[in-house]
PDB file of N, CA, C and O in Angstrom:
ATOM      1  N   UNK A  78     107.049 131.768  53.008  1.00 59.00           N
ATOM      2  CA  UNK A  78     106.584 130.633  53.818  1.00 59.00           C
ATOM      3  C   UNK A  78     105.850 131.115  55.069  1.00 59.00           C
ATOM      4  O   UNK A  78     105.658 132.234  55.544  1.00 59.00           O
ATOM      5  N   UNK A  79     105.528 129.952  55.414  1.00 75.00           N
ATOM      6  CA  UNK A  79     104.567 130.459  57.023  1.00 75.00           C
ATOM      7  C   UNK A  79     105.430 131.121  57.661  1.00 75.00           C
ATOM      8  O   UNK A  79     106.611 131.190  57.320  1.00 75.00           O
ATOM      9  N   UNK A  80     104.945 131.674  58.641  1.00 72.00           N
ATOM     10  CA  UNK A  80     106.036 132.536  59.729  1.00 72.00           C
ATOM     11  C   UNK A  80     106.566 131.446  60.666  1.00 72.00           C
ATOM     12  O   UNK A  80     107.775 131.331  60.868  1.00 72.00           O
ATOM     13  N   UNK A  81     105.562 130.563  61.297  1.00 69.00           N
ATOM     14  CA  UNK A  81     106.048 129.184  61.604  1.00 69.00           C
ATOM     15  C   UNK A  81     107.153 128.607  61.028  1.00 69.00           C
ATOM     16  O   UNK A  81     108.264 128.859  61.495  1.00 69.00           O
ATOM     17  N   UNK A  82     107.013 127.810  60.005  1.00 79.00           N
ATOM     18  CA  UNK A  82     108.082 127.244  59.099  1.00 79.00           C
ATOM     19  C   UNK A  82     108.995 127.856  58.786  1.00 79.00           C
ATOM     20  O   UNK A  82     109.942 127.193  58.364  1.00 79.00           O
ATOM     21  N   UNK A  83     109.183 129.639  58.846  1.00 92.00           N
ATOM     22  CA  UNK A  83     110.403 130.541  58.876  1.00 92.00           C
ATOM     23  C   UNK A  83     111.051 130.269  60.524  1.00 92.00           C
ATOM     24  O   UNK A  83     112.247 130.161  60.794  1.00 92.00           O
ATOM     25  N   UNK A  84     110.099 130.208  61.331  1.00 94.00           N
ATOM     26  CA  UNK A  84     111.298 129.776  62.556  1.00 94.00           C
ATOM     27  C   UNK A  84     111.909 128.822  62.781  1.00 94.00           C
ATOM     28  O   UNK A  84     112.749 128.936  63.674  1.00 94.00           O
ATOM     29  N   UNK A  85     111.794 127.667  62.194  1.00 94.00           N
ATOM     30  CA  UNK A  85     111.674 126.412  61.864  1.00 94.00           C
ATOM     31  C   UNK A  85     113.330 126.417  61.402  1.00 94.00           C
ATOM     32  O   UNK A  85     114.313 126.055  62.049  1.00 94.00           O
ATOM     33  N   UNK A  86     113.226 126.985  59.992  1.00 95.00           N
ATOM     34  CA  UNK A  86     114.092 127.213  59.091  1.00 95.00           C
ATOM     35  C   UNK A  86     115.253 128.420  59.843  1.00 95.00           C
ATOM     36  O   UNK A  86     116.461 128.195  59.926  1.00 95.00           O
ATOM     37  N   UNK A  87     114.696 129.485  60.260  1.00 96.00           N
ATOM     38  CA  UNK A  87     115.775 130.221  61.258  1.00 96.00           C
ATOM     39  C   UNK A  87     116.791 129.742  62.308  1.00 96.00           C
ATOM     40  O   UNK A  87     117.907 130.207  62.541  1.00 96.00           O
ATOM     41  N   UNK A  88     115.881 128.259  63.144  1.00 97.00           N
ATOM     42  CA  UNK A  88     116.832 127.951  64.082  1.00 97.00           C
ATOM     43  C   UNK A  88     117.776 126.726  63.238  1.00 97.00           C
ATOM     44  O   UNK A  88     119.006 126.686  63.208  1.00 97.00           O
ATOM     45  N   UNK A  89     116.974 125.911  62.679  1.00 96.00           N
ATOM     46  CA  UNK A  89     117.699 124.829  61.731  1.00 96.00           C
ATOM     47  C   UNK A  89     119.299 125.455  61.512  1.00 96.00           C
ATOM     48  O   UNK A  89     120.337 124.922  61.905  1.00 96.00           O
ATOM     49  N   UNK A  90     119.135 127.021  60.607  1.00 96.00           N
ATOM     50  CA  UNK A  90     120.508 127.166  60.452  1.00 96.00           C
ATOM     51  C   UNK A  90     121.519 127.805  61.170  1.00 96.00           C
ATOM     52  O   UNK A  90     122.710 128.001  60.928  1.00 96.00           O
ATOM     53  N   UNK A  91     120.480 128.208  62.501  1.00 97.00           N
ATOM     54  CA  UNK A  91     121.516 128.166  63.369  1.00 97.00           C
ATOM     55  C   UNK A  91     122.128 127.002  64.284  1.00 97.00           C
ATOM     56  O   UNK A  91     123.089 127.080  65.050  1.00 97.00           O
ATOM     57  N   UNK A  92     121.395 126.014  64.026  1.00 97.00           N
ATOM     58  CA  UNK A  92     122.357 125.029  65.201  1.00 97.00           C
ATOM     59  C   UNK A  92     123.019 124.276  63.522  1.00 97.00           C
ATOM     60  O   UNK A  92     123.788 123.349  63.776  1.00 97.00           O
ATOM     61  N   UNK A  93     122.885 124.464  62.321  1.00 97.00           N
ATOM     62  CA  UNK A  93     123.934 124.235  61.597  1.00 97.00           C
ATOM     63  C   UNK A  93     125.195 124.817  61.579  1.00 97.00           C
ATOM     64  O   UNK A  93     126.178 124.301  61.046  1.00 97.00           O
ATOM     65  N   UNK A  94     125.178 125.963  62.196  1.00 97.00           N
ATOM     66  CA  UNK A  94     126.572 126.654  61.977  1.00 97.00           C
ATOM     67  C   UNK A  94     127.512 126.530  63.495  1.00 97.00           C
ATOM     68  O   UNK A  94     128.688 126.785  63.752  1.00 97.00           O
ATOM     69  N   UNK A  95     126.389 126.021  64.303  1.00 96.00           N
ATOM     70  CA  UNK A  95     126.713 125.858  65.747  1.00 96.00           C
ATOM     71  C   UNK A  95     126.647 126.855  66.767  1.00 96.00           C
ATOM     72  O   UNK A  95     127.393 127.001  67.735  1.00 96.00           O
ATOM     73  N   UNK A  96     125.902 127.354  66.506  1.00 97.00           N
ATOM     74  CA  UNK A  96     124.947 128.383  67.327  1.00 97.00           C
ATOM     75  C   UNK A  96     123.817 128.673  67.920  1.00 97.00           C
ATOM     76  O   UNK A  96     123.046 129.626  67.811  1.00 97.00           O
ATOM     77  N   UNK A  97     123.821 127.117  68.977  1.00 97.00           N
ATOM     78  CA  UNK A  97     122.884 126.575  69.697  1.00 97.00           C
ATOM     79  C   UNK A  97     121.378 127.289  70.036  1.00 97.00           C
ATOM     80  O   UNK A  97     120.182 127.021  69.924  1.00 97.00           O
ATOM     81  N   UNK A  98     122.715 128.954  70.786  1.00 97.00           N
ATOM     82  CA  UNK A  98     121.682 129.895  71.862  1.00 97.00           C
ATOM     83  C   UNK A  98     121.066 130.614  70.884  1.00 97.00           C
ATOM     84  O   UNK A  98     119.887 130.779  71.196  1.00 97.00           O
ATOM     85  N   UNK A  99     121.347 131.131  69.807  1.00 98.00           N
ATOM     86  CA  UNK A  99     121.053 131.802  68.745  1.00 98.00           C
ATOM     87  C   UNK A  99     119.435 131.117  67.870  1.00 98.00           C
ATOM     88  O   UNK A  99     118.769 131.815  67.106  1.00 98.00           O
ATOM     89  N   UNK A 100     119.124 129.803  68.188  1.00 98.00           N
ATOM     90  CA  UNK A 100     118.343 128.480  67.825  1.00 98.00           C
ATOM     91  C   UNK A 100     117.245 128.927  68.623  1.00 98.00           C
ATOM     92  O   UNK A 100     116.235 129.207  67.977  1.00 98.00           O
ATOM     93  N   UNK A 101     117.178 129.084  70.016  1.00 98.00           N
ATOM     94  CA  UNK A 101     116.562 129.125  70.733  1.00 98.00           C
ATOM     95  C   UNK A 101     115.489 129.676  70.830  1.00 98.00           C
ATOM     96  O   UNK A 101     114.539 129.012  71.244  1.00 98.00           O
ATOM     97  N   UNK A 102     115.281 131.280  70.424  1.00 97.00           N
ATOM     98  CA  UNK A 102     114.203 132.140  69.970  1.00 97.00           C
ATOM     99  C   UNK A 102     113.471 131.824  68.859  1.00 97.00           C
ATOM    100  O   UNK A 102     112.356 132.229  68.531  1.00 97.00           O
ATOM    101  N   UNK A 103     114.221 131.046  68.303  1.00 97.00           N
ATOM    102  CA  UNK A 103     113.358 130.531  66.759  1.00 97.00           C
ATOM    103  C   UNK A 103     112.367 129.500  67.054  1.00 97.00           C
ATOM    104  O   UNK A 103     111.219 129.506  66.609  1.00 97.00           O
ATOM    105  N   UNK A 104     112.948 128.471  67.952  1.00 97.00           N
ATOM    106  CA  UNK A 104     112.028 127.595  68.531  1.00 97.00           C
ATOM    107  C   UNK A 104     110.943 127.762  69.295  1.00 97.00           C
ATOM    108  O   UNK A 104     109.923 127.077  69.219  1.00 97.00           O
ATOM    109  N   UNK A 105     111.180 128.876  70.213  1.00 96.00           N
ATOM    110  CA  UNK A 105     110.355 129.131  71.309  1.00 96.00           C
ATOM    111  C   UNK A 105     108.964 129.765  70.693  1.00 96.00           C
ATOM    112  O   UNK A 105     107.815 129.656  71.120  1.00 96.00           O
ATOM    113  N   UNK A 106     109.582 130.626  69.276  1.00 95.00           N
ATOM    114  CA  UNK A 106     108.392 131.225  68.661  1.00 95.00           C
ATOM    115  C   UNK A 106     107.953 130.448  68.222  1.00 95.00           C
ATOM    116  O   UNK A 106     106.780 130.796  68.086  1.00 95.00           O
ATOM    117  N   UNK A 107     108.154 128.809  67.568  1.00 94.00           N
ATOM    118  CA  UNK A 107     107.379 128.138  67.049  1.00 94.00           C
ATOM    119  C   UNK A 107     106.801 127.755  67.164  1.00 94.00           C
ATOM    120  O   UNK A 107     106.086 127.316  66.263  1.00 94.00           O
ATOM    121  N   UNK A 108     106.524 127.515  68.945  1.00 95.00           N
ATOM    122  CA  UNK A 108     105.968 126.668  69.747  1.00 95.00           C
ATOM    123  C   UNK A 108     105.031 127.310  70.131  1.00 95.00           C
ATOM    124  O   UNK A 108     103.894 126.856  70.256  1.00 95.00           O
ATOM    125  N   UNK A 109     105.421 128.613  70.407  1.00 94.00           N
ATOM    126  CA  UNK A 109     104.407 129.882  70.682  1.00 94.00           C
ATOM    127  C   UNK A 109     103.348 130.097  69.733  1.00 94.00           C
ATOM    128  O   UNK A 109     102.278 130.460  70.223  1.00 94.00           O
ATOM    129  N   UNK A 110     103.403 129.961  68.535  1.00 91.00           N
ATOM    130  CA  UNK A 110     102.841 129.779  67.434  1.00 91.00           C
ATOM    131  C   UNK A 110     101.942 128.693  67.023  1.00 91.00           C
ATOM    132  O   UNK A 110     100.889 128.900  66.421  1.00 91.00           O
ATOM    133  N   UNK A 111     102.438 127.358  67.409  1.00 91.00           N
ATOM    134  CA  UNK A 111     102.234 125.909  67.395  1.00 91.00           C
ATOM    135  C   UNK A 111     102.456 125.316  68.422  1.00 91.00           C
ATOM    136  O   UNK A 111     103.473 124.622  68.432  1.00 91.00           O
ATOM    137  N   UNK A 112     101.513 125.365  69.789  1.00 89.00           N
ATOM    138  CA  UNK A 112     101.650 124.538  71.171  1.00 89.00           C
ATOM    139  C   UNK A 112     101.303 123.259  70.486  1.00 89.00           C
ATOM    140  O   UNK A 112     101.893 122.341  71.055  1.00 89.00           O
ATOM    141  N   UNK A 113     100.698 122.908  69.653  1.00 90.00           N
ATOM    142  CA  UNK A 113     100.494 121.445  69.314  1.00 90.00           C
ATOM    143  C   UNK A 113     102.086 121.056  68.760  1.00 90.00           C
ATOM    144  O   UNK A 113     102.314 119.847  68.792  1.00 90.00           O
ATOM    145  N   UNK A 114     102.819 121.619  68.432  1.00 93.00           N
ATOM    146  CA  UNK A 114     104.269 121.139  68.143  1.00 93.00           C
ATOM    147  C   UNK A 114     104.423 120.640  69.160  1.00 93.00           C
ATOM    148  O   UNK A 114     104.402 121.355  70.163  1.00 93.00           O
ATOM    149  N   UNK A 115     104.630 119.261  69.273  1.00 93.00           N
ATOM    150  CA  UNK A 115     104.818 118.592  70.355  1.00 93.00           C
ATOM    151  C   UNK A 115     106.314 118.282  70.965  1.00 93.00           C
ATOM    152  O   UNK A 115     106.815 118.347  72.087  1.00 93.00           O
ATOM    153  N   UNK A 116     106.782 117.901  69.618  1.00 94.00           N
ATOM    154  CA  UNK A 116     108.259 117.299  69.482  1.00 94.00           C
ATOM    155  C   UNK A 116     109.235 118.558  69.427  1.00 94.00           C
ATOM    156  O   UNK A 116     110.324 118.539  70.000  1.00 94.00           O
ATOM    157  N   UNK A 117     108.673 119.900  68.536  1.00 96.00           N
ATOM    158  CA  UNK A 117     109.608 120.521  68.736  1.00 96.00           C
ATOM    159  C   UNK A 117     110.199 121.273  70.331  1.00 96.00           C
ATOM    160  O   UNK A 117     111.268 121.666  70.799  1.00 96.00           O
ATOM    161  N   UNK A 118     108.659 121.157  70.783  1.00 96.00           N
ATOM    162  CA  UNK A 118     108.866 121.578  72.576  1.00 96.00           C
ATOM    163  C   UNK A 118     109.865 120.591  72.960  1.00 96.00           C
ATOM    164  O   UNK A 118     110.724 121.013  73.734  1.00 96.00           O
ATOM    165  N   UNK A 119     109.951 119.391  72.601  1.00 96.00           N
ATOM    166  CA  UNK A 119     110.824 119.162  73.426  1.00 96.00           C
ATOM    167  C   UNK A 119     112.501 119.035  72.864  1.00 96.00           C
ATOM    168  O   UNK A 119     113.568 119.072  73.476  1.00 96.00           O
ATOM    169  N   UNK A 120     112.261 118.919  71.838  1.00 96.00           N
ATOM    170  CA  UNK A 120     113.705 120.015  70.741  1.00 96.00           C
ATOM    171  C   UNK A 120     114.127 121.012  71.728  1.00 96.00           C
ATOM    172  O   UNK A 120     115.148 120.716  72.347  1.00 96.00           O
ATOM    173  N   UNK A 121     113.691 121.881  71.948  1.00 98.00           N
ATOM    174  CA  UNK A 121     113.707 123.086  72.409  1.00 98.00           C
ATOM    175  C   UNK A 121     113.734 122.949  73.991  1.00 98.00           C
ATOM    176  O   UNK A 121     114.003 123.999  74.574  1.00 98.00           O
ATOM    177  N   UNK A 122     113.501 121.835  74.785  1.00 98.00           N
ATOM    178  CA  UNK A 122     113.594 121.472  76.021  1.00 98.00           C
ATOM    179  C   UNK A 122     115.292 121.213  76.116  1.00 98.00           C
ATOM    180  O   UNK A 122     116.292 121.835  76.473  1.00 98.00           O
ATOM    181  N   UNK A 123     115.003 120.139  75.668  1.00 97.00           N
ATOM    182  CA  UNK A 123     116.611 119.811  75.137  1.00 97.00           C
ATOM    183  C   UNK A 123     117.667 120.637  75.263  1.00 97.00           C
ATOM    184  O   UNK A 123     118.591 120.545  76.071  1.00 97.00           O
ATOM    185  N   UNK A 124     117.420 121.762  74.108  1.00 97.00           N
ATOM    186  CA  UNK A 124     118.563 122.468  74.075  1.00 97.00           C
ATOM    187  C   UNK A 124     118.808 123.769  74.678  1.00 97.00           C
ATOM    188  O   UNK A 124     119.717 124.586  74.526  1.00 97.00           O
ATOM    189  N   UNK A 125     117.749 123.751  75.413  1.00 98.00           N
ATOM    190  CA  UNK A 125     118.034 124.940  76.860  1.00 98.00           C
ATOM    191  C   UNK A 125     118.375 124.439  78.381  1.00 98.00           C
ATOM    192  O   UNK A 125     118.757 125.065  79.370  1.00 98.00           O
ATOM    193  N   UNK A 126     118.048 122.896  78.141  1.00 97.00           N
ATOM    194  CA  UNK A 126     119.052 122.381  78.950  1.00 97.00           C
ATOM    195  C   UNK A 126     120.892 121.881  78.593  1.00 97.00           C
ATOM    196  O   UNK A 126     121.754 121.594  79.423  1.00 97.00           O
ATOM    197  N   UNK A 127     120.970 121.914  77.577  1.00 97.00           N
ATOM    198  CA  UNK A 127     122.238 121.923  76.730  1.00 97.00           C
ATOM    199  C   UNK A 127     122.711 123.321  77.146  1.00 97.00           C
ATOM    200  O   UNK A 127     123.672 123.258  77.912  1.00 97.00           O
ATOM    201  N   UNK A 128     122.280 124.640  76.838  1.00 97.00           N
ATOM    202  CA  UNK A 128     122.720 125.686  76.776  1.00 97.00           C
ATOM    203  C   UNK A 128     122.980 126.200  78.255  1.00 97.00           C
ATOM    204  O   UNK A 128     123.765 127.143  78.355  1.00 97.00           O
ATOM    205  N   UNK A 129     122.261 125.555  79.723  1.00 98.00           N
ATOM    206  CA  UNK A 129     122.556 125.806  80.639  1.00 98.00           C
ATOM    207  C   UNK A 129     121.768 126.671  81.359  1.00 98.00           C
ATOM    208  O   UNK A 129     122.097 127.459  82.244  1.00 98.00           O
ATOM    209  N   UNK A 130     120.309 126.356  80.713  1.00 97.00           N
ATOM    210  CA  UNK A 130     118.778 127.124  81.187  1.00 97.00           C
ATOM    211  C   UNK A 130     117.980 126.306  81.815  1.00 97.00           C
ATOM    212  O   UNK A 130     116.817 126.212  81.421  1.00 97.00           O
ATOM    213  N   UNK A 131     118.477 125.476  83.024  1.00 97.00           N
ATOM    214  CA  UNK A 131     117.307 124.272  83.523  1.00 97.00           C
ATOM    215  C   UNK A 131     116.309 124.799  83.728  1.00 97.00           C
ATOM    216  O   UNK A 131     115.367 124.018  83.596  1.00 97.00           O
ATOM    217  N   UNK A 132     115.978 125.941  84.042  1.00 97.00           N
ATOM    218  CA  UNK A 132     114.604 126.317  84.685  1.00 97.00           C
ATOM    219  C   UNK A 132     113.281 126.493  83.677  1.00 97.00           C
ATOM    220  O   UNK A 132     112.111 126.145  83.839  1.00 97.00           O
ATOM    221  N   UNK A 133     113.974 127.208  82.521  1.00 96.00           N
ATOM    222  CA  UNK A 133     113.318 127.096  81.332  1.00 96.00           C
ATOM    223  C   UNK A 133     113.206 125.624  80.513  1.00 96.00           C
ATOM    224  O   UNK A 133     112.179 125.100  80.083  1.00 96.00           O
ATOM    225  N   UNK A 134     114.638 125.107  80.432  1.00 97.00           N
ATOM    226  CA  UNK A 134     113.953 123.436  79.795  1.00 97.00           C
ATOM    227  C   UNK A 134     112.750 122.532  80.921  1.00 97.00           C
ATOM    228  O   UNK A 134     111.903 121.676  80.663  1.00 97.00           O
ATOM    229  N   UNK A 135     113.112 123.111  82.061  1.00 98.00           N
ATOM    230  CA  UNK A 135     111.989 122.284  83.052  1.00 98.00           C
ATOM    231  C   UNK A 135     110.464 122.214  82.583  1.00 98.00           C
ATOM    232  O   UNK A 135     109.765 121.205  82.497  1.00 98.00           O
ATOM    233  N   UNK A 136     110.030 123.904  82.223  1.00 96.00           N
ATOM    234  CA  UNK A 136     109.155 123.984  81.863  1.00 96.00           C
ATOM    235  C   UNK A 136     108.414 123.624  80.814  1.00 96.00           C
ATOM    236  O   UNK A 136     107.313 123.076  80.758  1.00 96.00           O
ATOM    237  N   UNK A 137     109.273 124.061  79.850  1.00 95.00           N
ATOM    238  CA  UNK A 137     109.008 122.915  78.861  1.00 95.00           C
ATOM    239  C   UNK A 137     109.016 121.557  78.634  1.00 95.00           C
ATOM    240  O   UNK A 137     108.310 121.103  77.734  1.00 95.00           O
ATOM    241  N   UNK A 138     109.827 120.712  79.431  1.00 96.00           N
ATOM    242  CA  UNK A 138     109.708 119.248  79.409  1.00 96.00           C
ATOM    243  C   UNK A 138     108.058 119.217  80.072  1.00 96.00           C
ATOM    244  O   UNK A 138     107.137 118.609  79.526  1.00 96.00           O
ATOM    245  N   UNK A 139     107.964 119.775  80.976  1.00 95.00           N
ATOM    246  CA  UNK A 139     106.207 119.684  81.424  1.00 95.00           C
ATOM    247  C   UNK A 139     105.753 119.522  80.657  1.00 95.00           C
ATOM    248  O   UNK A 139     105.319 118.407  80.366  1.00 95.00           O
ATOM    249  N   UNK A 140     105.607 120.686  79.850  1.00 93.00           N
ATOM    250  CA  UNK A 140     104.435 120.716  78.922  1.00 93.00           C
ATOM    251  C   UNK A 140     104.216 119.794  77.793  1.00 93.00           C
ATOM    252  O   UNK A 140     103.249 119.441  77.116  1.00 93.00           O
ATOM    253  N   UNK A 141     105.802 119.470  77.858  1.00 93.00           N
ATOM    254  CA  UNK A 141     105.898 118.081  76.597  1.00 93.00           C
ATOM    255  C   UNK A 141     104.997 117.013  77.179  1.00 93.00           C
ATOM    256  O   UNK A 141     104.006 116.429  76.741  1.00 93.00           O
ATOM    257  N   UNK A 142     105.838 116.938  78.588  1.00 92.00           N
ATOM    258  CA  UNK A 142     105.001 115.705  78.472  1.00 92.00           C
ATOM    259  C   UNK A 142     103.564 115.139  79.087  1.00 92.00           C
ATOM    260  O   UNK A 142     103.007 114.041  79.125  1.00 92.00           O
ATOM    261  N   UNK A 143     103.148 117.016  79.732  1.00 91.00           N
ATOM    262  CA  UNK A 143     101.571 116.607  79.471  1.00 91.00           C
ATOM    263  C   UNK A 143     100.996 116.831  78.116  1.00 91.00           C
ATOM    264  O   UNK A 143     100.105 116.047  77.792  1.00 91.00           O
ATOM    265  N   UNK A 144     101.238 117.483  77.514  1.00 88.00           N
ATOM    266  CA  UNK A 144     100.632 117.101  76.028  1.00 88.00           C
ATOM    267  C   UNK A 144     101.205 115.925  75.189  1.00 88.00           C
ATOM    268  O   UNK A 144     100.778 115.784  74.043  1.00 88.00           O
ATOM    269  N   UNK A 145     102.113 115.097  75.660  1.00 86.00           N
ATOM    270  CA  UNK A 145     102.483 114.081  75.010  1.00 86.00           C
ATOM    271  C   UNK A 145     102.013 113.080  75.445  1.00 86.00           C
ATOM    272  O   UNK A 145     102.094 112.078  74.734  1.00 86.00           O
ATOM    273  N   UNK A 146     101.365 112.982  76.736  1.00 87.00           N
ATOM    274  CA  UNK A 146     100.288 112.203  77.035  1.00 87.00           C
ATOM    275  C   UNK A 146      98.581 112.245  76.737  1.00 87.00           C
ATOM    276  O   UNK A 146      97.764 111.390  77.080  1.00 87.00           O
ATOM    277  N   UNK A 147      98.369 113.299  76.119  1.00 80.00           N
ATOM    278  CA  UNK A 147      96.793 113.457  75.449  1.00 80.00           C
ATOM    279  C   UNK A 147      96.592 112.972  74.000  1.00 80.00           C
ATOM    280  O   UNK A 147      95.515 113.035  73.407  1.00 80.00           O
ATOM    281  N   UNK A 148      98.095 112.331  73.332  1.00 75.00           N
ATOM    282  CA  UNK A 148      98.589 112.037  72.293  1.00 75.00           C
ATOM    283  C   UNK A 148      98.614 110.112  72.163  1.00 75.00           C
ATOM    284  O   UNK A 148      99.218 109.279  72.840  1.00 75.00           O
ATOM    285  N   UNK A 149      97.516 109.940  70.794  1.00 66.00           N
ATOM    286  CA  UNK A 149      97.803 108.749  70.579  1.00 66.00           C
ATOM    287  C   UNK A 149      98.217 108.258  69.580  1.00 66.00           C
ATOM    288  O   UNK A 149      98.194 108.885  68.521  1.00 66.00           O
ATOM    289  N   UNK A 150      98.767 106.836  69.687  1.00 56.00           N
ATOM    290  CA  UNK A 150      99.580 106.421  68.079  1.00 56.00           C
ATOM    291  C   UNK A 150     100.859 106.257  68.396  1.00 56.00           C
ATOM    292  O   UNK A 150     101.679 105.968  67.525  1.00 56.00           O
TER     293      UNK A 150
END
């Protein structure tokens, strides 16, 4: 599969087993990969504010939601 859709699939089974922080790198590469992933940035906002990383979910909520405002539909 894409290398994308492998991180995708990497963090998926880690927050299945409940291994939030472990999730985290999988996401970040996806996004890194796919800044147009809109939703998963903020997946990934989410759960680095869950994990107890405000400074890093901060940044990312930004970016969510200036690119979630260049977004129509």
């Amino acid at each position: 599969p894409p290398a994308d859709l492998d991180h995708l699939a990497k963090a998926a089974a880690c927050l299945d087993r409940g291994d939030e922080p472990a999730a985290v790198p999988h996401l970040a590469a996806h996004v890194q990969s796919r800044p147009d992933a809109v939703m998963i940035r903020a997946c990934l906002a989410e759960l680095l504010l869950k994990i107890g990383k405000p400074d890093e979910a901060r940044r990312h909520f930004e970016r969510y939601t200036r690119d979630a405002a260049g977004l129509t539909g």
